[in-house]
Short mmCIF file of C-alpha atoms in Angstrom, two decimals:
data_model
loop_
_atom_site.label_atom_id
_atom_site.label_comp_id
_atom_site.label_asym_id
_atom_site.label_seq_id
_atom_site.Cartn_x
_atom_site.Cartn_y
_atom_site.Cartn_z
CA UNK A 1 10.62 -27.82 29.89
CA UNK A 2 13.16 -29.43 27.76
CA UNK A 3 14.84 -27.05 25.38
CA UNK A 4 14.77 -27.63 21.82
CA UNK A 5 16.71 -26.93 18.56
CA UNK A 6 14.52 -25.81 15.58
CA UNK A 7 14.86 -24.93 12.04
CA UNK A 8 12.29 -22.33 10.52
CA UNK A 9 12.77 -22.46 6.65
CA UNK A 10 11.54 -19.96 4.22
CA UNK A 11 12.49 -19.59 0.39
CA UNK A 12 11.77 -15.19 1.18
CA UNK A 13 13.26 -13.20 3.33
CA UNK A 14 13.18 -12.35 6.91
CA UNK A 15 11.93 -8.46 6.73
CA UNK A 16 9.40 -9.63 4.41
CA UNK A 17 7.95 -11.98 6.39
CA UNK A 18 6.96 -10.88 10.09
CA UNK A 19 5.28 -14.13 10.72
CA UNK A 20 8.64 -16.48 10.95
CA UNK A 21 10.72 -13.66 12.09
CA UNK A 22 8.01 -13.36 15.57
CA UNK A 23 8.23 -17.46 15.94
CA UNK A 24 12.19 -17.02 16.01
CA UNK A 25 11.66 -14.08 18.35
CA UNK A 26 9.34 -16.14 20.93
CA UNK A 27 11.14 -19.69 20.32
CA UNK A 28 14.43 -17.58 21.34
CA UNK A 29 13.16 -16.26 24.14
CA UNK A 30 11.47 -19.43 25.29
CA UNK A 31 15.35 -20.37 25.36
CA UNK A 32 15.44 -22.71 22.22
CA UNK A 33 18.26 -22.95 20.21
CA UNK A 34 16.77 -21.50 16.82
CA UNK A 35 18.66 -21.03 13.24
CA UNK A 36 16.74 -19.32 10.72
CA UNK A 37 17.20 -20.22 6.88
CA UNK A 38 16.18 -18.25 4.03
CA UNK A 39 16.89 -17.11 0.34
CA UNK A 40 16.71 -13.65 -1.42
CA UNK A 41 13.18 -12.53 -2.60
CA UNK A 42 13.12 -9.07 -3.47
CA UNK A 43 16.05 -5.98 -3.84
CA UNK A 44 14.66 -3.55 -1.44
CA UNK A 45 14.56 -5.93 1.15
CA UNK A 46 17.80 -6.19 1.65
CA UNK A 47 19.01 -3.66 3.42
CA UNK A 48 15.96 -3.86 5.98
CA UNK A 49 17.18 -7.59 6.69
CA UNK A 50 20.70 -5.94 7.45
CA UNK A 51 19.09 -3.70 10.03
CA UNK A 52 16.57 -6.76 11.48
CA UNK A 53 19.35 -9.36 11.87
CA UNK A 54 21.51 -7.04 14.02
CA UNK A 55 19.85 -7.28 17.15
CA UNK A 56 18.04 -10.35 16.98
CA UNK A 57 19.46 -13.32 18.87
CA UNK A 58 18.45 -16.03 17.11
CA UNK A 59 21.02 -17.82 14.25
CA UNK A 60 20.49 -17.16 10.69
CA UNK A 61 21.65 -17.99 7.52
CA UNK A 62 21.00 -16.64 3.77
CA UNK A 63 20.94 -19.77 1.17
CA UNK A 64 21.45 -19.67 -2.88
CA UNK A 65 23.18 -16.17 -2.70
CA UNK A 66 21.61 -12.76 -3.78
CA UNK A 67 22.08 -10.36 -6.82
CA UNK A 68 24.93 -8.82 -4.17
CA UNK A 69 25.65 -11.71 -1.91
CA UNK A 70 26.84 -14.64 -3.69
CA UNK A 71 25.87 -13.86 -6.75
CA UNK A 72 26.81 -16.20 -9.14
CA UNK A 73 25.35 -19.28 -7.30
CA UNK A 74 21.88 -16.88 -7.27
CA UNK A 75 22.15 -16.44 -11.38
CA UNK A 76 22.83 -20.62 -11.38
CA UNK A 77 19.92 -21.46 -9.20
CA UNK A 78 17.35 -18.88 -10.75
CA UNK A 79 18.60 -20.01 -14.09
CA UNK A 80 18.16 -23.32 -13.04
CA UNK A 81 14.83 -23.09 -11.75
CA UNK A 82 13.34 -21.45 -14.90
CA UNK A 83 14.82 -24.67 -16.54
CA UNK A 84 12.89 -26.58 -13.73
CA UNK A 85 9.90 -24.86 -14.27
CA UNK A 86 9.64 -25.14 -18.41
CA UNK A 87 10.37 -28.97 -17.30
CA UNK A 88 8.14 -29.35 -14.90
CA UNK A 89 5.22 -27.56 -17.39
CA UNK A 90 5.84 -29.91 -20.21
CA UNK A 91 6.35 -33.32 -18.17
CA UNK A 92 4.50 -32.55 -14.98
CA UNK A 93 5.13 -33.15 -10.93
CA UNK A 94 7.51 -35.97 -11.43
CA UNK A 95 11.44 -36.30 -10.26
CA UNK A 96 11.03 -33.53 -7.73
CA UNK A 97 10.70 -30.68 -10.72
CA UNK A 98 7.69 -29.83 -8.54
CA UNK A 99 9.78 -29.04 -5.61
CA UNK A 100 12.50 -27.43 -7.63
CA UNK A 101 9.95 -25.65 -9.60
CA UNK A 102 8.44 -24.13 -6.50
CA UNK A 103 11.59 -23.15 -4.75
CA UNK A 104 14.22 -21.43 -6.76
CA UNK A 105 17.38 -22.37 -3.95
CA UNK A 106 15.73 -25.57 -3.38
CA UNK A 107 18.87 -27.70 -3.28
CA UNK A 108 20.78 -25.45 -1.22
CA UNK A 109 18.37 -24.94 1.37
CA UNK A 110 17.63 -28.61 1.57
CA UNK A 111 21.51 -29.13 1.85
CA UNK A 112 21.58 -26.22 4.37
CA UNK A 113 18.66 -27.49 6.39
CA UNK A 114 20.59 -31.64 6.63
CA UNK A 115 23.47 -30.20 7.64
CA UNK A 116 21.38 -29.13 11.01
CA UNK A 117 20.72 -31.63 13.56
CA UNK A 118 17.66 -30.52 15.21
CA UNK A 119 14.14 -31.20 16.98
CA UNK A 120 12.30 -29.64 15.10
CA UNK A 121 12.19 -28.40 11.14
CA UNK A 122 9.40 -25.83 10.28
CA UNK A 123 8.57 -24.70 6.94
CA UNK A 124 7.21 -20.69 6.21
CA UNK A 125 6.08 -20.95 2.91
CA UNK A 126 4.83 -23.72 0.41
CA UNK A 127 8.62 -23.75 -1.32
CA UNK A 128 9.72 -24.63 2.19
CA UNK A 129 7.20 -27.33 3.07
CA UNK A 130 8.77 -30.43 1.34
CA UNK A 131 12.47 -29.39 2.63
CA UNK A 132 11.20 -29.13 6.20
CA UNK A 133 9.93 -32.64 6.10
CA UNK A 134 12.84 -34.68 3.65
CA UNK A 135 15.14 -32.82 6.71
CA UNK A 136 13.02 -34.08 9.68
CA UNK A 137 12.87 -37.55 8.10
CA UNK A 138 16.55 -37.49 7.55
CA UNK A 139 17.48 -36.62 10.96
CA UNK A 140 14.00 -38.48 12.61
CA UNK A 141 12.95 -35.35 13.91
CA UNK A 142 9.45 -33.37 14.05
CA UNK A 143 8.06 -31.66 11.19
CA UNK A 144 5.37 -28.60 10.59
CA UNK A 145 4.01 -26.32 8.53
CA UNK A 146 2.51 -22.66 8.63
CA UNK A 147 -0.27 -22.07 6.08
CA UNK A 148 0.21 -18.48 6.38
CA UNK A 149 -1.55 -18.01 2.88
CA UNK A 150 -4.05 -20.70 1.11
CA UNK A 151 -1.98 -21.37 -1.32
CA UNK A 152 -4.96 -23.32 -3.43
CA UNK A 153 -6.53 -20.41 -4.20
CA UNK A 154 -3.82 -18.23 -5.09
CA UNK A 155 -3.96 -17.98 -8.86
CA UNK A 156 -6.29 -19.55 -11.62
CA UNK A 157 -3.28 -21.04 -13.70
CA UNK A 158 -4.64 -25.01 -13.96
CA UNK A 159 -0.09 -26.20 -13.94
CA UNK A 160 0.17 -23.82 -10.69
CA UNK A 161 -2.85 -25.01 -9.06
CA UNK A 162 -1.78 -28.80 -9.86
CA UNK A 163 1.89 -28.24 -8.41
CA UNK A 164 -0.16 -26.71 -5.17
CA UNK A 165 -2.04 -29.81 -4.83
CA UNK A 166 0.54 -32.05 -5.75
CA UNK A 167 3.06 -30.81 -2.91
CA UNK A 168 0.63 -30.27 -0.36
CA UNK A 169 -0.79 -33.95 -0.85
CA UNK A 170 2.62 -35.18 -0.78
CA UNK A 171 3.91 -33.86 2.46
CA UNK A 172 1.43 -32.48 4.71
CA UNK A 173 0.03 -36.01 5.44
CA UNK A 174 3.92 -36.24 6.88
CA UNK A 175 3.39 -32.95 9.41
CA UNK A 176 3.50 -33.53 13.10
CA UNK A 177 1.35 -29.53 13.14
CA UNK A 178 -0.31 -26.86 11.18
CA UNK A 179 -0.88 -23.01 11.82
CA UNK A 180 -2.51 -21.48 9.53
CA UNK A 181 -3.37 -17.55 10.21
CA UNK A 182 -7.38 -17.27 9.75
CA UNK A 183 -10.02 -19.85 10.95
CA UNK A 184 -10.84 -19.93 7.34
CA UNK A 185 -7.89 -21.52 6.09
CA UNK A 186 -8.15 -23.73 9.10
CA UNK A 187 -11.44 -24.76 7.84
CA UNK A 188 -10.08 -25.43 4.06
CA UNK A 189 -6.81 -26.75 5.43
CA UNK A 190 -9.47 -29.60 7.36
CA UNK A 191 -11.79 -30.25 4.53
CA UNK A 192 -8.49 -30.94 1.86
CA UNK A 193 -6.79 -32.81 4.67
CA UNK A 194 -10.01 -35.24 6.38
CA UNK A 195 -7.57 -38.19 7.12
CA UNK A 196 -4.60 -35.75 8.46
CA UNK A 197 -3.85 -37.05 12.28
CA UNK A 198 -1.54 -34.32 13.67
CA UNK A 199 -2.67 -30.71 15.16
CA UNK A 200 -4.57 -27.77 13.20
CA UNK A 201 -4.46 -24.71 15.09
CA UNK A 202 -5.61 -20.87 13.96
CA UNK A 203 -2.46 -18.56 14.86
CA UNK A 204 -3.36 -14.85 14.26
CA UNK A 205 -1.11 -12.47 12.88
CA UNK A 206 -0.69 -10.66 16.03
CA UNK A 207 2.04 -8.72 16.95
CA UNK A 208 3.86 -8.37 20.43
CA UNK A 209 3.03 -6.01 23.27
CA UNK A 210 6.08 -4.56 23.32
CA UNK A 211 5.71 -2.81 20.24
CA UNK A 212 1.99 -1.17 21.54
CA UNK A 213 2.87 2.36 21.78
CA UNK A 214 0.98 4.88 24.40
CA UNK A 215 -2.38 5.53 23.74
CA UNK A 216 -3.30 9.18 22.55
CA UNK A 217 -6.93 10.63 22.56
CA UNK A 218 -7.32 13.33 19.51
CA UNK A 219 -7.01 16.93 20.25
CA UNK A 220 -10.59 18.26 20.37
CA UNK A 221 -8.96 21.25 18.25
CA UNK A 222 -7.72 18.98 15.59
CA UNK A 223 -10.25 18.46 12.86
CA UNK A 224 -8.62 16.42 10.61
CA UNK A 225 -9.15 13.26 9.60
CA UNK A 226 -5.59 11.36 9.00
CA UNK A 227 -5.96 7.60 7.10
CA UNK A 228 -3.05 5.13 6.63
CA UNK A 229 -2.49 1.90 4.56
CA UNK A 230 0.70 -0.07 4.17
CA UNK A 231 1.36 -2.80 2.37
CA UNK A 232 4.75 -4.27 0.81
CA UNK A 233 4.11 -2.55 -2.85
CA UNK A 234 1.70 -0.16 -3.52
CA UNK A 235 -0.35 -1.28 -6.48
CA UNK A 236 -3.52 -2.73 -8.36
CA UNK A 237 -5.75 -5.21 -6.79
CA UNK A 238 -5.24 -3.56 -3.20
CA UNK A 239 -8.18 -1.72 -3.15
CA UNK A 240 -6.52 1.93 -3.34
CA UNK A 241 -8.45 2.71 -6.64
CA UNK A 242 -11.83 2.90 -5.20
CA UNK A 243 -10.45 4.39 -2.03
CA UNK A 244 -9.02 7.51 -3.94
CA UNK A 245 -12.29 7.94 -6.18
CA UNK A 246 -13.95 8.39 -2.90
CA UNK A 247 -12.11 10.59 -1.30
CA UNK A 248 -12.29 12.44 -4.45
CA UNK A 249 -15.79 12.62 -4.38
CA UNK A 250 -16.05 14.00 -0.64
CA UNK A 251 -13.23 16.38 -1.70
CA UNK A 252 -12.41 17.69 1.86
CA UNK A 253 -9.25 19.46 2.58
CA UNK A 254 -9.08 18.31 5.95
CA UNK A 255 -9.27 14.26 4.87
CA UNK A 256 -5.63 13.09 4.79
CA UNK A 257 -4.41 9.96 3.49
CA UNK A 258 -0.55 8.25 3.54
CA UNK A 259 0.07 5.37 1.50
CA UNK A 260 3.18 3.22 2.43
CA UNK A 261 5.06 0.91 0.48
CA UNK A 262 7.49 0.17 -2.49
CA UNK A 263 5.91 2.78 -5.02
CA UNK A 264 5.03 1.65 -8.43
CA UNK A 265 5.78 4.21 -10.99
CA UNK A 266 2.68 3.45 -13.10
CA UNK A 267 0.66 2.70 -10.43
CA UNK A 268 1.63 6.03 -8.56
CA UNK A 269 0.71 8.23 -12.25
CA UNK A 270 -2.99 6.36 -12.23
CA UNK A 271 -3.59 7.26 -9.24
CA UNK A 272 -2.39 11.28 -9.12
CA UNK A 273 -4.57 11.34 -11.86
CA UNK A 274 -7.64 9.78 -10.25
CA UNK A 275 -7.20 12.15 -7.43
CA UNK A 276 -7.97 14.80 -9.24
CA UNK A 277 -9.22 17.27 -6.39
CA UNK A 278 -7.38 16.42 -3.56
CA UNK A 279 -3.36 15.08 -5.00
CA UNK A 280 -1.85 17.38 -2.35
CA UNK A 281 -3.77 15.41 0.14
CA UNK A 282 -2.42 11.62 -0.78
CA UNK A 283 1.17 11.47 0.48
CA UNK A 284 3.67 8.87 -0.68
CA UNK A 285 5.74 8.09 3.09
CA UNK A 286 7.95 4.96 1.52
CA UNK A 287 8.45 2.02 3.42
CA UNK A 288 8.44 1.64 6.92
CA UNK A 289 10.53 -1.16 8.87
CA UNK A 290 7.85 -3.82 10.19
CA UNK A 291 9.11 -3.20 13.61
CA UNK A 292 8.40 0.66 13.44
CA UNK A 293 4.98 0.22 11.74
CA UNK A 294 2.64 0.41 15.14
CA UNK A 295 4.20 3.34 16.54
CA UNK A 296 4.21 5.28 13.14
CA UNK A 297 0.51 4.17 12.51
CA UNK A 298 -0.38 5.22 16.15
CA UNK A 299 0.11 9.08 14.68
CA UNK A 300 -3.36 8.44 12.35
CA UNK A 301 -6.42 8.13 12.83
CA UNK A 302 -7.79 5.39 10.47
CA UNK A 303 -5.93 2.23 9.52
CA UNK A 304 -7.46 0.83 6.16
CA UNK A 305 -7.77 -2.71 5.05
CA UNK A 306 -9.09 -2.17 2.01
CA UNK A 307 -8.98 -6.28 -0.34
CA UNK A 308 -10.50 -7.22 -2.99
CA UNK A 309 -11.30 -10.48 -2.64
CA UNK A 310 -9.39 -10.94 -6.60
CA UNK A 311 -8.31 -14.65 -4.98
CA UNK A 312 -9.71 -17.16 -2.82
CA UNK A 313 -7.19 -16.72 -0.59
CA UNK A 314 -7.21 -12.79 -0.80
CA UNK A 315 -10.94 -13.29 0.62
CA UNK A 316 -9.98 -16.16 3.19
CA UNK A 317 -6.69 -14.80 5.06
CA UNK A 318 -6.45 -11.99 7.55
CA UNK A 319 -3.40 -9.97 6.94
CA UNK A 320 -0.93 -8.34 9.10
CA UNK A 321 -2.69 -4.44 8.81
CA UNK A 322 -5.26 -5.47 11.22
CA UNK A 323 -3.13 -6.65 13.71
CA UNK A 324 -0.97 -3.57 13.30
CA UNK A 325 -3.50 -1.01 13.34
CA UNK A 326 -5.49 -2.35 16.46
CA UNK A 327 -1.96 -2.58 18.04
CA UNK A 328 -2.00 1.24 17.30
CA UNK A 329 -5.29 1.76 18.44
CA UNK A 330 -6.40 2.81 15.16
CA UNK A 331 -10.18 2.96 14.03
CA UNK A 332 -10.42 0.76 11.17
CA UNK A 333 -12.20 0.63 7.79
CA UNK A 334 -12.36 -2.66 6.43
CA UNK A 335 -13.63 -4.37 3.15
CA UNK A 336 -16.03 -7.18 3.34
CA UNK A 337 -13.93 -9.98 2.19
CA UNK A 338 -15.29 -13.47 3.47
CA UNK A 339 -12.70 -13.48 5.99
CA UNK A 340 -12.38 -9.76 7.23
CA UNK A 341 -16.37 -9.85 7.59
CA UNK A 342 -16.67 -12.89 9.74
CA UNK A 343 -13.53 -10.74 11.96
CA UNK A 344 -15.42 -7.38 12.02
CA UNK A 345 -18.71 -8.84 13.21
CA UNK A 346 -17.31 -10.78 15.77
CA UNK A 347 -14.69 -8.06 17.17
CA UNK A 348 -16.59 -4.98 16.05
CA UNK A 349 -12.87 -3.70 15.22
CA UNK A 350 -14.62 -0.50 12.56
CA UNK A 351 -16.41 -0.08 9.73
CA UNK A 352 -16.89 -2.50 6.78
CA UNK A 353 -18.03 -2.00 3.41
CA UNK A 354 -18.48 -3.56 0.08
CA UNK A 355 -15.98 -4.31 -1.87
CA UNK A 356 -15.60 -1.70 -4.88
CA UNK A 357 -18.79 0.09 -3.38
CA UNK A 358 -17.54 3.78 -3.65
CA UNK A 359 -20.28 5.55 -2.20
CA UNK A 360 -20.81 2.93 1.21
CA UNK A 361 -16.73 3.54 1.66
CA UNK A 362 -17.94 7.55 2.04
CA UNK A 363 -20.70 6.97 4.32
CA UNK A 364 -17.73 5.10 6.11
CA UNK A 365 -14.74 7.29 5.90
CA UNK A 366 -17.20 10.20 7.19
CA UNK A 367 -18.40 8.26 10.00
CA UNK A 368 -15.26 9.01 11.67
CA UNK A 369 -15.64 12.57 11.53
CA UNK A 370 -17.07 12.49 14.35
CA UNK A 371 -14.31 13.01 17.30
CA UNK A 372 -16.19 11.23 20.13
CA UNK A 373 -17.15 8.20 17.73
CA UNK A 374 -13.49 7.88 16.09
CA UNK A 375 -12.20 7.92 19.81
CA UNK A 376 -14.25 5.60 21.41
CA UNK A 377 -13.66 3.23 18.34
CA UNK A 378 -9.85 3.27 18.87
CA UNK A 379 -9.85 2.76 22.47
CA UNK A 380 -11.99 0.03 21.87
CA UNK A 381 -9.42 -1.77 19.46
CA UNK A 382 -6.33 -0.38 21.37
CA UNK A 383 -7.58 -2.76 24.19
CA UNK A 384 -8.60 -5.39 22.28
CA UNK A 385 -4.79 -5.51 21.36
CA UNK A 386 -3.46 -5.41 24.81
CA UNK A 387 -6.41 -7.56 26.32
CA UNK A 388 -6.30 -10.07 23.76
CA UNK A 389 -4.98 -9.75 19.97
CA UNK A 390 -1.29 -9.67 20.72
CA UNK A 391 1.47 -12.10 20.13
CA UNK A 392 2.06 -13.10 23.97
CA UNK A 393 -1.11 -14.69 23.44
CA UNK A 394 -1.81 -15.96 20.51
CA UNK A 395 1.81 -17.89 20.17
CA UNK A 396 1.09 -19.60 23.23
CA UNK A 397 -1.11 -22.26 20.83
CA UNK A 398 2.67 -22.66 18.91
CA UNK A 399 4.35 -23.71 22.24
CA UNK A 400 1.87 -25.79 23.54
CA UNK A 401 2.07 -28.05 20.20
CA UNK A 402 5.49 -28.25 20.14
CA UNK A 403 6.62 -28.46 23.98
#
């Protein structure tokens, strides 16, 4: 197999973003020459980049500076693209204020992304996905793109929605691949795209076997019932509200549940106060470094995936909980988004309920009080994960598209 040199291009970070940072892990290790460019997204992710970047061995490069890195070319270019964006609102998609609109560094990553002469040029996220192909047409190189999220049904704002459509027509008829990470997408991604001549191919946000910790049955003796969700911040829209007025309503001591995440402050108030009857049993654990998540979630019981369905894409993507939880061997309770439905009947990976149905999310949660039932149901997804739903698998589609 010839080796390669590839670009993966994202306008977030690394630690924010498990998705690019496991295609630079398995490109690596396929012994490609991979270079990783990004910009700051968020504050607290800093310091977990720090920690990720040290043992990876892949290249990487921060673009457009950060409030600490940098810093005045990050005040220019967010500056700038607020400029870019009242521009592009008034006038519309014209003169690349679309592009610079989307992508706060977009310049600079562009610039960084030239100055590489590689194979291959992949973009991570929809700020990404016309500098990934003006860089592969510069240097005659390959081009693709990773619909990770469906980025036309993100939000309901009619200038957002038009920039979507406008970028996306503009450059994905220029992609030599797609991913995208739920056959849904893949489905949408199709129907938008009819005349689009290049590969489409599902790539599930697995993660790798080497993070599957050991499999533990429950103590017998041990009759409580732990839960865990995770999620980047924790907030509205996630499905926690409904979640805590249940568990208020069973009001059992010996029901558990850890919530991890960047804490909102309001957020957190709301929901001390809707827990009422059980506060000392909702603990707040912080965030947890993507690469420790499946061991830590391996010490509960119940991993919860609990959307809303408040987008179009909220209903049609799969996100990376499931993956993580049945790489824990975690039961699983799981709202009946379009997409997370259409999973759960095919994999039988828990329960499902309606979304925002209090009482069915009981009958659920108690379900699992049952030691023999909760047991068998996290064998059967711990095995699913190391039979099938891992990353040695699934990125095997990625390699055989680009090799």
């Amino acid at each position: 197999m010839e080796l390669k040199k590839i670009v993966l291009l994202s306008t977030g970070q690394p630690s924010v973003n498990p998705r690019i940072v496991k295609e630079a892990d398995a490109l690596s290790a396929a012994g490609h020459n991979v270079t990783v460019l990004y910009c700051f997204w968020i504050e607290w992710a800093l310091a977990a980049d720090i920690k990720l970047l040290k043992n990876v061995k892949w290249n990487h490069q921060l673009t457009g500076g950060s409030p600490s890195i940098n810093k005045w070319k990050y005040f220019y270019t967010k500056a700038r693209q607020k400029v870019n964006q009242l521009i592009n609102k008034n006038l519309g998609n014209r003169f690349l204020f679309a592009e610079r609109s989307q992508a706060r560094c977009y310049d600079e990553l562009l610039k960084a992304a030239k100055s590489i002469k590689a194979d291959w040029y992949i973009g991570h996220n929809l700020g990404a996905l016309s500098i990934a192909v003006k860089s592969a047409t510069f240097h005659h190189a390959k081009c693709g793109f990773d619909f990770e999220d469906y980025h036309r049904g993100e939000n309901n704002n009619i200038k957002e929605h038009n920039r979507i459509i406008h970028l996306e027509e503009k450059y994905v008829p220029h992609l030599q691949y797609i991913s995208t990470s739920s056959s849904r997408i893949t489905e949408l991604t199709t129907k938008n795209f009819p005349s689009y001549k290049g590969n489409i191919v599902t790539l599930l946000n697995c993660f790798s076997l080497s993070q599957q910790p050991a499999f533990k049955s429950k103590s017998i003796e041990d009759n409580t019932l732990q839960l865990f969700w995770f999620s980047q911040t924790i907030g509205k829209n996630r499905g926690l509200e409904v979640l805590i007025e249940a568990l208020n309503k069973i009001n059992d001591q010996t029901i558990h549940l850890s919530l991890a995440g960047n804490r909102n402050e309001d957020f957190y108030q709301y929901l001390k106060k809707l827990a009422s009857n059980i506060q000392n049993n909702i603990h707040f654990v912080g965030i947890i470094p993507s690469e420790s998540l499946p061991s830590y979630c391996a010490s509960f019981d119940i991993g919860l995936a609990l959307e809303t369905g408040f987008s179009i894409n909220n209903s049609v993507t799969l996100s990376n909980k499931i993956f993580t939880y049945l790489l824990a061997g975690n039961a699983i309770i799981i709202s009946e988004t379009e997409m997370q439905k259409e999973f759960n009947d095919k994999y039988k990976i828990g329960e499902a309920y309606k979304i925002n149905d209090s009482e069915e999310l009981i009958k659920r949660i108690l379900f699992y009080k049952n030691h023999y039932t909760l047991d068998q149901q996290r064998l059967h997804n711990y095995e699913l994960a190391n039979n099938e739903m891992n990353w040695e698998k699934e990125v095997t589609k990625l390699l055989d598209i680009i090799f």
